[in-house]
Amino acid sequence: MKARAFSYFRAATIDQALDAHARAGDDARFIAGGQSLVPALSLRLQAPRLLIDITHIAEMRGVRREGGFLRIGALTRHCEMLSEPLIAEFAPLLHAAAPFVAHPAIRNRGTFGGSVALADPASEFPAMTLALDAEIEIAGSSGTRRIKADDFFLDLFETALQPGELITAIHIPLFKADQRFAFDELARRRGDYALVGCGMLATCAGDHIDDIRISFFSVGNIPTRVKGAEAALIGSSLDAERIAAAQVALESDLAPPDSDEVPPAMRLHLARVLLGRLLGRLRDGA
Amino acid sequence: MSGFDESLLDEVDETVRVRFVVNGRKVACEVAPRETLVDCLRNALELTGTHAGCEMGACGACLVQIDGRAVHSCLMFAVQADGAEINTIEGLTESGVIADLQAEFHRRNALQCGFCTPGMLVNAQELLSQVAEPSREDIRDALSGNCCRCTGYEAIVDAIDAVAKARREAGGTP
Ligand SMILES: Cc1cc2nc3c(=O)[nH]c(=O)nc-3n(C[C@H](O)[C@H](O)[C@H](O)COP(=O)(O)OP(=O)(O)OC[C@H]3O[C@@H](n4cnc5c(N)ncnc54)[C@H](O)[C@@H]3O)c2cc1C
Ligand code: FES
Ligand code: FES
């Protein structure tokens, strides 16, 4: 199938992109990697009159340290999550999640900002911004703001982004020496969307968990932090009893959707198995 | 001034002139913005080695190299590639960079109908340029986005594995 006819504008700056969108109104879409948008256009799920190519905006590129954060430009490609040394050092959870995002050629074009903006509940990176307590930098006609990932994902494919606003960067608190992370997902085939996926970041003193953030994907309408499980772990040692308590807490933390393919009870079971596995790895320091 | 042309919104069927370097040659063509790169390569430039299968990013038949990296030409509009350097299976064949892969695919019968083969070769070249010593698991992983309708995977993995080893012994030239 082919996309409906549209016009194309290549923006060189954030202001140009915002301006073009403001003039076209609801009839415009930004295109970054296009790895989700192009199929949507081909299927005619969307039929904008104007496509605004943001991939040549230099301000939205690059990865650098800024204060206590790693500032990752929205246009950073998934493959750069694997190759960029600053990400491996200061945001290792993203580095660990990247190989699970689609296939190599898709990772060569897909962008971090595009993935977060799309907010697919089955995607790895949106969920990881929650585990990492990231801040999303957004540019709009009324200026720039930063919003916590906790406040960004609202409903299925719905975020705090207003129409015509751009994600310009994502700020990740720098990974510290007393932190540990773990990531994994269960999928039918490598590269497919996960049946259940999870990432976590903990601050530890030896075996003692001072703080932990755990985020699941593919289990609901939005990427989901499991605060009951987190509470069951914070303030004590990571022993078998605590891990079991966290697994039990998932029952109230998660509400898997009803689907013929994967019944809610099965998805909850998979989430418990995955959580147990990852907490085990966290304990063993692997 | 933003440089945004108001008339863009009225003339949605207009064509745009784009220029790329395809297989080492400068080319220019007129495309409608809705035209995907795979259609432009096959129709306007008559480079039919790049195949269009699913046109959704799922089968990998349409892989080409853009600025040195493997990319799905069905998931990109030709206008987006304006100014890019593109290598299709024809160019990679002419330059000889995948001659060893092609010979090994041939030797091991790593194809039946051959529809998936151009994409498999582009992907194999990408893998071998990124990972010096891929395991069979790595090879399978890298091929996860390429569908062979004739299910010739075992021979394809064998062929890529053999070339990886041969290239390593020859001094690791990517
Ligand atoms: C076969 C296949 C398998 C895939 N598997 C996975 C997978 O396992 N996991 C996964 O996470 N993804 C997967 N994807 C999706 C892929 O990772 C996309 O790269 C990603 O979801 C979107 O990024 P993009 O840059 O391509 O965005 P685009 O497709 O360009 O845009 C997506 C949406 O976000 C908007 N947008 C883009 N950038 C911005 C910005 N900076 N500010 C505001 N809005 C913006 C666009 O307007 C559009 O609405 C898969 C895709 C395919 C085709
Ligand atoms: S035609 Fe591009 S992936 Fe199938
Ligand atoms: S050889 Fe027929 S599709 Fe692969």
Short mmCIF file of C-alpha atoms and ligand atoms in Angstrom, two decimals:
data_model
loop_
_atom_site.label_atom_id
_atom_site.label_comp_id
_atom_site.label_asym_id
_atom_site.label_seq_id
_atom_site.Cartn_x
_atom_site.Cartn_y
_atom_site.Cartn_z
CA MET A 1 0.00 0.00 0.00
CA LYS A 2 1.11 3.54 -0.67
CA ALA A 3 0.82 6.68 1.41
CA ARG A 4 -1.68 9.36 0.52
CA ALA A 5 -0.06 12.34 -1.24
CA PHE A 6 1.61 14.89 1.02
CA SER A 7 4.07 17.75 0.86
CA TYR A 8 7.52 17.52 2.35
CA PHE A 9 9.52 20.14 4.21
CA ARG A 10 13.03 19.63 5.52
CA ALA A 11 13.57 21.77 8.63
CA ALA A 12 17.06 23.01 9.46
CA THR A 13 16.24 24.39 12.92
CA ILE A 14 13.80 23.72 15.75
CA ASP A 15 12.11 27.07 15.08
CA GLN A 16 11.55 26.21 11.43
CA ALA A 17 10.01 22.88 12.35
CA LEU A 18 7.70 24.41 14.97
CA ASP A 19 6.74 27.21 12.62
CA ALA A 20 5.91 24.86 9.75
CA HIS A 21 3.78 22.72 12.07
CA ALA A 22 1.94 25.77 13.43
CA ARG A 23 1.02 26.82 9.91
CA ALA A 24 -0.18 23.40 8.82
CA GLY A 25 -1.99 22.66 12.08
CA ASP A 26 -3.45 19.19 12.58
CA ASP A 27 -2.44 18.29 9.05
CA ALA A 28 1.27 18.05 9.76
CA ARG A 29 3.49 15.29 11.17
CA PHE A 30 7.13 15.38 12.17
CA ILE A 31 9.19 12.56 10.72
CA ALA A 32 12.37 11.37 12.45
CA GLY A 33 13.54 7.82 11.75
CA GLY A 34 10.22 7.07 10.07
CA GLN A 35 10.41 3.44 11.21
CA SER A 36 6.94 3.65 12.76
CA LEU A 37 5.51 6.59 10.86
CA VAL A 38 6.19 5.32 7.32
CA PRO A 39 4.31 2.03 7.88
CA ALA A 40 1.45 4.04 9.43
CA LEU A 41 1.34 6.26 6.34
CA SER A 42 1.56 3.28 3.98
CA LEU A 43 -1.38 1.66 5.75
CA ARG A 44 -3.16 5.03 5.60
CA LEU A 45 -3.70 4.97 9.33
CA GLN A 46 -2.48 8.53 9.03
CA ALA A 47 -2.75 10.90 6.08
CA PRO A 48 -1.14 14.24 6.88
CA ARG A 49 -0.89 16.97 4.25
CA LEU A 50 2.60 17.94 5.33
CA LEU A 51 5.58 15.90 6.50
CA ILE A 52 8.22 17.89 8.38
CA ASP A 53 11.59 16.14 8.30
CA ILE A 54 13.39 16.93 11.56
CA THR A 55 16.43 14.72 11.02
CA HIS A 56 18.64 17.57 9.79
CA ILE A 57 18.20 19.73 12.89
CA ALA A 58 21.70 19.94 14.36
CA GLU A 59 20.43 21.17 17.78
CA MET A 60 18.66 17.85 18.29
CA ARG A 61 21.77 15.73 17.74
CA GLY A 62 24.62 14.67 19.97
CA VAL A 63 25.16 13.17 23.40
CA ARG A 64 26.91 15.13 26.15
CA ARG A 65 27.23 15.53 29.91
CA GLU A 66 25.33 18.48 31.30
CA GLY A 67 25.30 18.96 35.07
CA GLY A 68 24.27 15.71 36.73
CA PHE A 69 22.66 14.48 33.52
CA LEU A 70 23.52 12.89 30.22
CA ARG A 71 21.75 14.93 27.55
CA ILE A 72 20.80 12.60 24.71
CA GLY A 73 19.62 14.47 21.60
CA ALA A 74 16.22 13.28 20.38
CA LEU A 75 17.72 12.31 17.01
CA THR A 76 20.18 9.85 18.55
CA ARG A 77 19.64 6.64 16.65
CA HIS A 78 19.01 3.29 18.29
CA CYS A 79 22.30 1.98 16.84
CA GLU A 80 24.14 4.86 18.55
CA MET A 81 22.75 3.65 21.88
CA LEU A 82 25.02 0.67 21.28
CA SER A 83 28.06 2.48 19.89
CA GLU A 84 28.22 5.73 21.88
CA PRO A 85 30.71 5.33 24.78
CA LEU A 86 29.02 8.03 26.93
CA ILE A 87 25.78 6.04 26.86
CA ALA A 88 27.55 2.80 27.79
CA GLU A 89 29.19 4.56 30.73
CA PHE A 90 26.48 6.88 32.02
CA ALA A 91 23.23 5.27 30.85
CA PRO A 92 24.11 1.56 30.74
CA LEU A 93 20.47 0.52 31.09
CA LEU A 94 19.73 2.10 27.67
CA HIS A 95 22.78 0.39 26.23
CA ALA A 96 21.48 -2.93 27.58
CA ALA A 97 17.97 -2.38 26.18
CA ALA A 98 19.04 -1.27 22.69
CA PRO A 99 19.78 -4.72 21.18
CA PHE A 100 16.18 -5.69 21.92
CA VAL A 101 14.73 -2.82 19.86
CA ALA A 102 13.68 -4.20 16.46
CA HIS A 103 16.34 -5.40 14.00
CA PRO A 104 19.75 -3.94 13.06
CA ALA A 105 18.60 -2.03 9.96
CA ILE A 106 15.66 -0.50 11.84
CA ARG A 107 18.03 0.53 14.62
CA ASN A 108 20.15 2.31 11.98
CA ARG A 109 17.29 4.79 11.36
CA GLY A 110 14.95 4.76 14.37
CA THR A 111 15.56 7.54 16.90
CA PHE A 112 15.39 7.68 20.70
CA GLY A 113 13.18 10.78 20.56
CA GLY A 114 10.85 9.16 18.03
CA SER A 115 10.44 6.10 20.23
CA VAL A 116 9.66 8.19 23.32
CA ALA A 117 7.29 10.48 21.38
CA LEU A 118 5.40 7.52 19.94
CA ALA A 119 5.09 6.00 23.44
CA ASP A 120 4.29 2.52 22.19
CA PRO A 121 3.52 0.55 25.38
CA ALA A 122 5.41 -2.42 23.89
CA SER A 123 8.59 -0.38 23.27
CA GLU A 124 11.74 -0.71 25.33
CA PHE A 125 12.96 2.89 25.55
CA PRO A 126 9.83 4.69 26.83
CA ALA A 127 9.70 2.25 29.75
CA MET A 128 13.41 2.74 30.43
CA THR A 129 12.98 6.52 30.73
CA LEU A 130 10.70 5.74 33.69
CA ALA A 131 13.19 3.38 35.35
CA LEU A 132 15.91 6.00 34.83
CA ASP A 133 13.87 8.91 36.21
CA ALA A 134 14.62 10.75 32.96
CA GLU A 135 13.45 14.24 32.05
CA ILE A 136 12.03 14.92 28.60
CA GLU A 137 13.01 18.26 27.03
CA ILE A 138 10.20 19.68 24.93
CA ALA A 139 10.14 22.68 22.58
CA GLY A 140 6.90 24.39 21.61
CA SER A 141 5.62 27.74 20.42
CA SER A 142 5.63 29.04 23.99
CA GLY A 143 9.21 27.99 24.71
CA THR A 144 11.06 25.04 26.17
CA ARG A 145 10.14 22.93 29.19
CA ARG A 146 11.35 19.79 30.92
CA ILE A 147 8.98 17.17 32.20
CA LYS A 148 9.65 14.05 34.28
CA ALA A 149 9.10 10.73 32.54
CA ASP A 150 6.73 9.87 35.44
CA ASP A 151 4.39 12.62 34.17
CA PHE A 152 4.89 12.07 30.44
CA PHE A 153 3.01 8.88 29.52
CA LEU A 154 -0.74 9.42 29.91
CA ASP A 155 -2.64 6.77 27.99
CA LEU A 156 -2.32 4.49 24.97
CA PHE A 157 -0.07 6.43 22.51
CA GLU A 158 -0.98 9.56 24.48
CA THR A 159 1.69 11.70 26.12
CA ALA A 160 2.09 15.14 27.67
CA LEU A 161 3.23 16.41 24.23
CA GLN A 162 0.87 19.02 22.86
CA PRO A 163 0.16 19.01 19.10
CA GLY A 164 3.06 20.64 17.28
CA GLU A 165 5.53 20.21 20.15
CA LEU A 166 8.91 18.57 19.63
CA ILE A 167 10.97 16.40 21.93
CA THR A 168 14.42 17.93 21.57
CA ALA A 169 16.39 15.81 24.05
CA ILE A 170 16.11 13.35 26.91
CA HIS A 171 18.09 13.97 30.09
CA ILE A 172 19.23 10.92 32.05
CA PRO A 173 20.68 11.24 35.58
CA LEU A 174 24.29 10.02 35.39
CA PHE A 175 24.84 6.41 36.41
CA LYS A 176 26.68 6.24 39.74
CA ALA A 177 29.19 3.82 41.25
CA ASP A 178 26.70 2.59 43.88
CA GLN A 179 24.03 1.81 41.29
CA ARG A 180 23.11 -1.45 39.56
CA PHE A 181 20.82 -2.12 36.64
CA ALA A 182 19.16 -5.06 34.93
CA PHE A 183 17.14 -5.49 31.75
CA ASP A 184 15.48 -8.36 29.91
CA GLU A 185 12.39 -9.27 27.96
CA LEU A 186 10.49 -12.37 26.94
CA ALA A 187 9.63 -12.47 23.24
CA ARG A 188 8.61 -15.23 20.85
CA ARG A 189 11.46 -14.35 18.49
CA ARG A 190 14.42 -11.98 18.78
CA GLY A 191 13.50 -8.55 17.41
CA ASP A 192 9.79 -9.04 17.94
CA TYR A 193 7.92 -6.92 20.43
CA ALA A 194 8.13 -8.44 23.90
CA LEU A 195 5.35 -10.43 25.57
CA VAL A 196 6.67 -8.85 28.74
CA GLY A 197 9.74 -6.70 29.33
CA CYS A 198 11.35 -5.08 32.34
CA GLY A 199 14.21 -2.77 33.26
CA MET A 200 15.39 -1.62 36.69
CA LEU A 201 17.87 0.71 38.31
CA ALA A 202 18.81 0.33 41.98
CA THR A 203 20.97 2.30 44.41
CA CYS A 204 22.61 -0.15 46.78
CA ALA A 205 24.89 -0.33 49.79
CA GLY A 206 26.24 -3.82 49.40
CA ASP A 207 23.17 -6.05 49.38
CA HIS A 208 20.96 -3.36 50.89
CA ILE A 209 18.58 -1.62 48.49
CA ASP A 210 18.43 2.11 49.27
CA ASP A 211 16.31 2.90 46.26
CA ILE A 212 14.96 1.09 43.21
CA ARG A 213 12.89 1.98 40.17
CA ILE A 214 11.37 -0.87 38.16
CA SER A 215 9.50 -0.37 34.91
CA PHE A 216 7.59 -2.87 32.80
CA PHE A 217 6.55 -2.69 29.15
CA SER A 218 4.06 -4.70 27.08
CA VAL A 219 1.77 -5.18 30.07
CA GLY A 220 -0.72 -2.34 29.72
CA ASN A 221 -1.63 0.85 27.89
CA ILE A 222 1.48 2.69 29.02
CA PRO A 223 4.93 1.83 30.28
CA THR A 224 4.39 1.07 33.95
CA ARG A 225 6.40 1.55 37.12
CA VAL A 226 5.58 -1.07 39.73
CA LYS A 227 5.57 0.97 42.92
CA GLY A 228 4.27 -1.83 45.17
CA ALA A 229 7.15 -4.08 44.16
CA GLU A 230 9.61 -1.20 44.57
CA ALA A 231 8.29 -0.53 48.09
CA ALA A 232 8.66 -4.21 48.97
CA LEU A 233 12.37 -4.01 48.14
CA ILE A 234 13.50 -0.61 49.38
CA GLY A 235 15.18 -0.52 52.79
CA SER A 236 16.22 -4.12 53.11
CA SER A 237 18.57 -6.75 51.75
CA LEU A 238 17.80 -8.41 48.48
CA ASP A 239 17.04 -11.89 49.78
CA ALA A 240 14.69 -14.60 48.53
CA GLU A 241 11.91 -13.46 50.86
CA ARG A 242 12.02 -9.88 49.56
CA ILE A 243 12.09 -11.02 45.95
CA ALA A 244 9.02 -13.19 46.59
CA ALA A 245 7.25 -10.23 48.22
CA ALA A 246 8.01 -8.05 45.20
CA GLN A 247 6.65 -10.74 42.89
CA VAL A 248 3.42 -10.90 44.90
CA ALA A 249 3.08 -7.12 44.76
CA LEU A 250 2.93 -7.24 40.95
CA GLU A 251 -0.64 -8.50 41.24
CA SER A 252 -1.81 -5.03 42.32
CA ASP A 253 0.83 -3.09 40.36
CA LEU A 254 -0.04 -4.48 36.94
CA ALA A 255 -3.32 -4.90 35.13
CA PRO A 256 -2.50 -6.84 31.95
CA PRO A 257 -5.05 -6.27 29.18
CA ASP A 258 -7.35 -9.05 28.06
CA SER A 259 -6.20 -10.60 24.81
CA ASP A 260 -6.82 -13.97 23.17
CA GLU A 261 -3.17 -14.45 22.41
CA VAL A 262 -1.81 -13.86 25.89
CA PRO A 263 -4.39 -14.10 28.68
CA PRO A 264 -3.87 -11.62 31.57
CA ALA A 265 -3.01 -14.38 34.05
CA MET A 266 -0.26 -15.67 31.77
CA ARG A 267 1.20 -12.21 31.24
CA LEU A 268 1.20 -11.62 35.00
CA HIS A 269 2.94 -14.96 35.49
CA LEU A 270 5.58 -14.03 32.89
CA ALA A 271 6.06 -10.66 34.61
CA ARG A 272 6.68 -12.41 37.94
CA VAL A 273 9.16 -14.81 36.38
CA LEU A 274 11.00 -11.95 34.69
CA LEU A 275 11.06 -9.85 37.86
CA GLY A 276 12.49 -12.76 39.85
CA ARG A 277 15.15 -13.35 37.23
CA LEU A 278 16.22 -9.71 37.08
CA LEU A 279 16.29 -9.23 40.85
CA GLY A 280 18.43 -12.37 41.07
CA ARG A 281 20.86 -10.84 38.59
CA LEU A 282 20.85 -7.57 40.50
CA ARG A 283 21.70 -9.43 43.73
CA ASP A 284 24.48 -11.40 42.11
CA GLY A 285 25.88 -8.22 40.61
CA ALA A 286 25.69 -9.60 37.09
CA MET B 1 12.12 34.07 8.06
CA SER B 2 11.70 30.38 8.45
CA GLY B 3 12.03 29.44 4.81
CA PHE B 4 8.73 27.54 4.90
CA ASP B 5 6.99 27.78 1.56
CA GLU B 6 3.25 28.33 2.05
CA SER B 7 2.50 26.87 -1.34
CA LEU B 8 3.70 23.51 -0.01
CA LEU B 9 0.32 23.03 1.61
CA ASP B 10 -1.63 23.49 -1.60
CA GLU B 11 0.38 21.47 -4.05
CA VAL B 12 0.43 18.03 -2.51
CA ASP B 13 0.82 16.25 -5.82
CA GLU B 14 3.82 18.26 -6.96
CA THR B 15 7.05 16.46 -7.64
CA VAL B 16 10.35 17.43 -6.12
CA ARG B 17 13.81 17.17 -7.67
CA VAL B 18 16.13 15.04 -5.59
CA ARG B 19 19.77 14.17 -6.06
CA PHE B 20 21.73 11.26 -4.69
CA VAL B 21 24.92 9.41 -5.40
CA VAL B 22 23.74 5.92 -6.29
CA ASN B 23 26.39 3.24 -6.68
CA GLY B 24 29.03 5.92 -7.13
CA ARG B 25 27.16 7.86 -9.82
CA LYS B 26 25.44 11.19 -9.33
CA VAL B 27 21.78 10.97 -10.27
CA ALA B 28 18.87 13.38 -10.16
CA CYS B 29 15.22 12.51 -10.48
CA GLU B 30 11.75 13.91 -10.00
CA VAL B 31 9.76 12.21 -7.28
CA ALA B 32 6.46 12.78 -5.58
CA PRO B 33 7.07 13.06 -1.81
CA ARG B 34 4.91 9.97 -1.21
CA GLU B 35 7.22 7.83 -3.32
CA THR B 36 9.31 5.45 -1.23
CA LEU B 37 12.99 5.01 -1.94
CA VAL B 38 12.48 1.40 -3.04
CA ASP B 39 9.96 2.52 -5.67
CA CYS B 40 12.28 5.28 -6.86
CA LEU B 41 15.22 2.87 -7.16
CA ARG B 42 13.21 0.25 -9.01
CA ASN B 43 11.03 2.45 -11.20
CA ALA B 44 12.87 5.69 -11.92
CA LEU B 45 16.42 4.33 -11.73
CA GLU B 46 15.64 0.82 -12.98
CA LEU B 47 17.73 -0.76 -10.24
CA THR B 48 15.50 -3.78 -9.73
CA GLY B 49 17.93 -5.79 -7.61
CA THR B 50 16.39 -4.16 -4.54
CA HIS B 51 13.17 -6.06 -3.90
CA ALA B 52 9.89 -4.84 -2.45
CA GLY B 53 8.19 -7.51 -0.34
CA CYS B 54 6.08 -6.47 2.62
CA GLU B 55 6.75 -2.71 2.30
CA MET B 56 6.30 -2.53 6.08
CA GLY B 57 9.82 -3.07 7.41
CA ALA B 58 9.18 -6.71 8.26
CA CYS B 59 10.86 -8.81 5.52
CA GLY B 60 14.19 -7.12 4.73
CA ALA B 61 14.01 -7.68 0.96
CA CYS B 62 14.46 -3.94 0.35
CA LEU B 63 17.70 -3.34 2.27
CA VAL B 64 20.17 -0.91 0.75
CA GLN B 65 23.15 0.93 2.19
CA ILE B 66 22.66 4.60 2.93
CA ASP B 67 25.77 6.50 3.93
CA GLY B 68 27.38 3.15 4.65
CA ARG B 69 24.66 1.57 6.83
CA ALA B 70 21.94 -0.95 6.00
CA VAL B 71 18.51 0.66 5.80
CA HIS B 72 15.05 -0.45 4.66
CA SER B 73 14.30 1.42 1.45
CA CYS B 74 10.57 0.77 1.95
CA LEU B 75 10.64 2.71 5.24
CA MET B 76 12.02 5.86 3.71
CA PHE B 77 10.67 8.33 1.20
CA ALA B 78 12.99 9.19 -1.67
CA VAL B 79 12.84 12.89 -0.71
CA GLN B 80 14.35 12.04 2.66
CA ALA B 81 17.38 10.57 0.92
CA ASP B 82 18.12 13.78 -1.00
CA GLY B 83 21.90 14.30 -0.79
CA ALA B 84 22.62 10.80 0.48
CA GLU B 85 25.05 8.22 -0.79
CA ILE B 86 23.18 5.03 -1.64
CA ASN B 87 24.58 1.63 -2.53
CA THR B 88 22.23 -0.99 -3.88
CA ILE B 89 22.95 -4.65 -4.49
CA GLU B 90 24.04 -3.70 -8.02
CA GLY B 91 26.68 -1.29 -6.71
CA LEU B 92 27.89 -3.66 -4.01
CA THR B 93 28.23 -6.35 -6.67
CA GLU B 94 30.14 -4.12 -9.10
CA SER B 95 32.56 -2.90 -6.45
CA GLY B 96 33.40 -6.46 -5.42
CA VAL B 97 32.97 -5.86 -1.66
CA ILE B 98 30.50 -8.72 -1.31
CA ALA B 99 32.05 -11.04 -3.91
CA ASP B 100 33.10 -13.52 -1.21
CA LEU B 101 29.60 -13.55 0.29
CA GLN B 102 28.04 -14.08 -3.11
CA ALA B 103 30.43 -16.91 -3.95
CA GLU B 104 29.72 -18.61 -0.62
CA PHE B 105 25.93 -18.25 -1.03
CA HIS B 106 26.35 -19.83 -4.45
CA ARG B 107 28.61 -22.63 -3.23
CA ARG B 108 26.33 -23.59 -0.35
CA ASN B 109 23.04 -23.20 -2.17
CA ALA B 110 22.00 -20.52 0.29
CA LEU B 111 19.10 -19.50 -1.90
CA GLN B 112 16.24 -21.10 -3.72
CA CYS B 113 14.05 -18.51 -5.48
CA GLY B 114 16.49 -15.74 -4.55
CA PHE B 115 13.89 -13.14 -3.69
CA CYS B 116 15.34 -12.53 -0.24
CA THR B 117 18.98 -12.77 -1.36
CA PRO B 118 19.79 -9.10 -2.05
CA GLY B 119 18.53 -8.14 1.42
CA MET B 120 20.33 -11.08 3.03
CA LEU B 121 23.60 -9.99 1.40
CA VAL B 122 23.22 -6.34 2.43
CA ASN B 123 22.45 -7.45 5.97
CA ALA B 124 25.35 -9.92 6.06
CA GLN B 125 27.72 -7.18 4.89
CA GLU B 126 26.37 -4.89 7.64
CA LEU B 127 26.89 -7.56 10.30
CA LEU B 128 30.43 -8.38 9.21
CA SER B 129 31.37 -4.69 9.17
CA GLN B 130 30.07 -4.27 12.75
CA VAL B 131 31.03 -7.50 14.49
CA ALA B 132 34.47 -8.98 13.84
CA GLU B 133 33.75 -12.46 15.15
CA PRO B 134 30.02 -13.16 15.02
CA SER B 135 28.83 -16.42 16.56
CA ARG B 136 26.12 -18.41 14.77
CA GLU B 137 23.76 -16.98 17.36
CA ASP B 138 24.85 -13.43 16.42
CA ILE B 139 24.27 -14.26 12.75
CA ARG B 140 20.78 -15.60 13.43
CA ASP B 141 20.08 -12.57 15.56
CA ALA B 142 21.18 -10.18 12.80
CA LEU B 143 19.03 -12.05 10.26
CA SER B 144 15.93 -11.84 12.49
CA GLY B 145 14.61 -8.99 10.34
CA ASN B 146 15.05 -10.85 7.03
CA CYS B 147 12.45 -13.35 5.86
CA CYS B 148 13.36 -16.12 3.46
CA ARG B 149 10.14 -17.50 2.07
CA CYS B 150 11.98 -20.61 0.91
CA THR B 151 13.25 -21.07 4.49
CA GLY B 152 16.87 -21.48 3.45
CA TYR B 153 18.16 -20.12 6.74
CA GLU B 154 20.52 -22.94 7.66
CA ALA B 155 22.55 -22.58 4.47
CA ILE B 156 22.45 -18.79 4.72
CA VAL B 157 23.84 -18.90 8.26
CA ASP B 158 26.51 -21.39 7.10
CA ALA B 159 27.55 -19.11 4.24
CA ILE B 160 27.83 -16.00 6.42
CA ASP B 161 29.68 -17.95 9.10
CA ALA B 162 32.18 -19.24 6.53
CA VAL B 163 32.81 -15.76 5.11
CA ALA B 164 33.22 -14.28 8.60
CA LYS B 165 35.93 -16.84 9.33
CA ALA B 166 37.62 -16.40 5.96
CA ARG B 167 37.68 -12.61 6.30
CA ARG B 168 39.10 -12.88 9.79
CA GLU B 169 41.87 -15.16 8.60
CA ALA B 170 42.59 -12.80 5.71
CA GLY B 171 43.22 -9.98 8.17
CA GLY B 172 39.79 -8.82 9.23
CA THR B 173 39.05 -6.60 6.26
CA PRO B 174 35.41 -5.59 6.62
C1 LIG C 1 9.53 -4.44 11.81
C2 LIG C 1 9.64 -3.43 12.95
C3 LIG C 1 9.92 -3.89 14.22
C4 LIG C 1 10.03 -2.99 15.29
N1 LIG C 1 10.31 -3.49 16.53
C5 LIG C 1 10.43 -2.62 17.56
C6 LIG C 1 10.74 -3.07 18.87
O1 LIG C 1 10.94 -4.28 19.12
N2 LIG C 1 10.81 -2.16 19.88
C7 LIG C 1 10.62 -0.82 19.64
O2 LIG C 1 10.70 -0.03 20.58
N3 LIG C 1 10.34 -0.36 18.43
C8 LIG C 1 10.24 -1.21 17.38
N4 LIG C 1 9.96 -0.72 16.13
C9 LIG C 1 9.75 0.76 15.96
C10 LIG C 1 11.06 1.49 15.77
O3 LIG C 1 11.90 1.24 16.85
C11 LIG C 1 10.93 3.01 15.62
O4 LIG C 1 12.23 3.44 15.34
C12 LIG C 1 10.48 3.87 16.78
O5 LIG C 1 9.36 3.39 17.44
C13 LIG C 1 10.09 5.26 16.31
O6 LIG C 1 11.21 6.05 16.08
P1 LIG C 1 11.39 6.85 14.73
O7 LIG C 1 12.52 7.79 14.95
O8 LIG C 1 11.50 5.92 13.60
O9 LIG C 1 10.06 7.73 14.68
P2 LIG C 1 9.07 8.10 13.47
O10 LIG C 1 8.51 6.87 12.89
O11 LIG C 1 9.73 9.08 12.57
O12 LIG C 1 7.95 8.87 14.30
C14 LIG C 1 7.08 8.22 15.19
C15 LIG C 1 6.10 9.24 15.78
O13 LIG C 1 6.79 10.12 16.67
C16 LIG C 1 6.73 11.47 16.21
N5 LIG C 1 8.05 12.03 16.47
C17 LIG C 1 9.25 11.53 16.04
N6 LIG C 1 10.27 12.24 16.57
C18 LIG C 1 9.71 13.21 17.34
C19 LIG C 1 10.24 14.25 18.17
N7 LIG C 1 11.57 14.43 18.32
N8 LIG C 1 9.37 15.06 18.82
C20 LIG C 1 8.03 14.89 18.69
N9 LIG C 1 7.47 13.92 17.93
C21 LIG C 1 8.30 13.09 17.27
C22 LIG C 1 6.34 11.39 14.76
O14 LIG C 1 5.62 12.53 14.36
C23 LIG C 1 5.46 10.15 14.72
O15 LIG C 1 4.18 10.44 15.13
C24 LIG C 1 9.86 -1.59 15.06
C25 LIG C 1 9.59 -1.12 13.77
C26 LIG C 1 9.47 -2.03 12.71
C27 LIG C 1 9.19 -1.50 11.34
S1 FES C 2 9.91 -4.55 1.64
FE1 FES C 2 11.02 -3.41 3.05
S2 FES C 2 11.09 -4.75 4.71
FE2 FES C 2 9.77 -5.82 3.40
S1 FES C 3 15.46 -18.01 -1.43
FE1 FES C 3 13.37 -17.73 -1.80
S2 FES C 3 12.88 -16.18 -0.40
FE2 FES C 3 14.82 -16.75 0.23
#
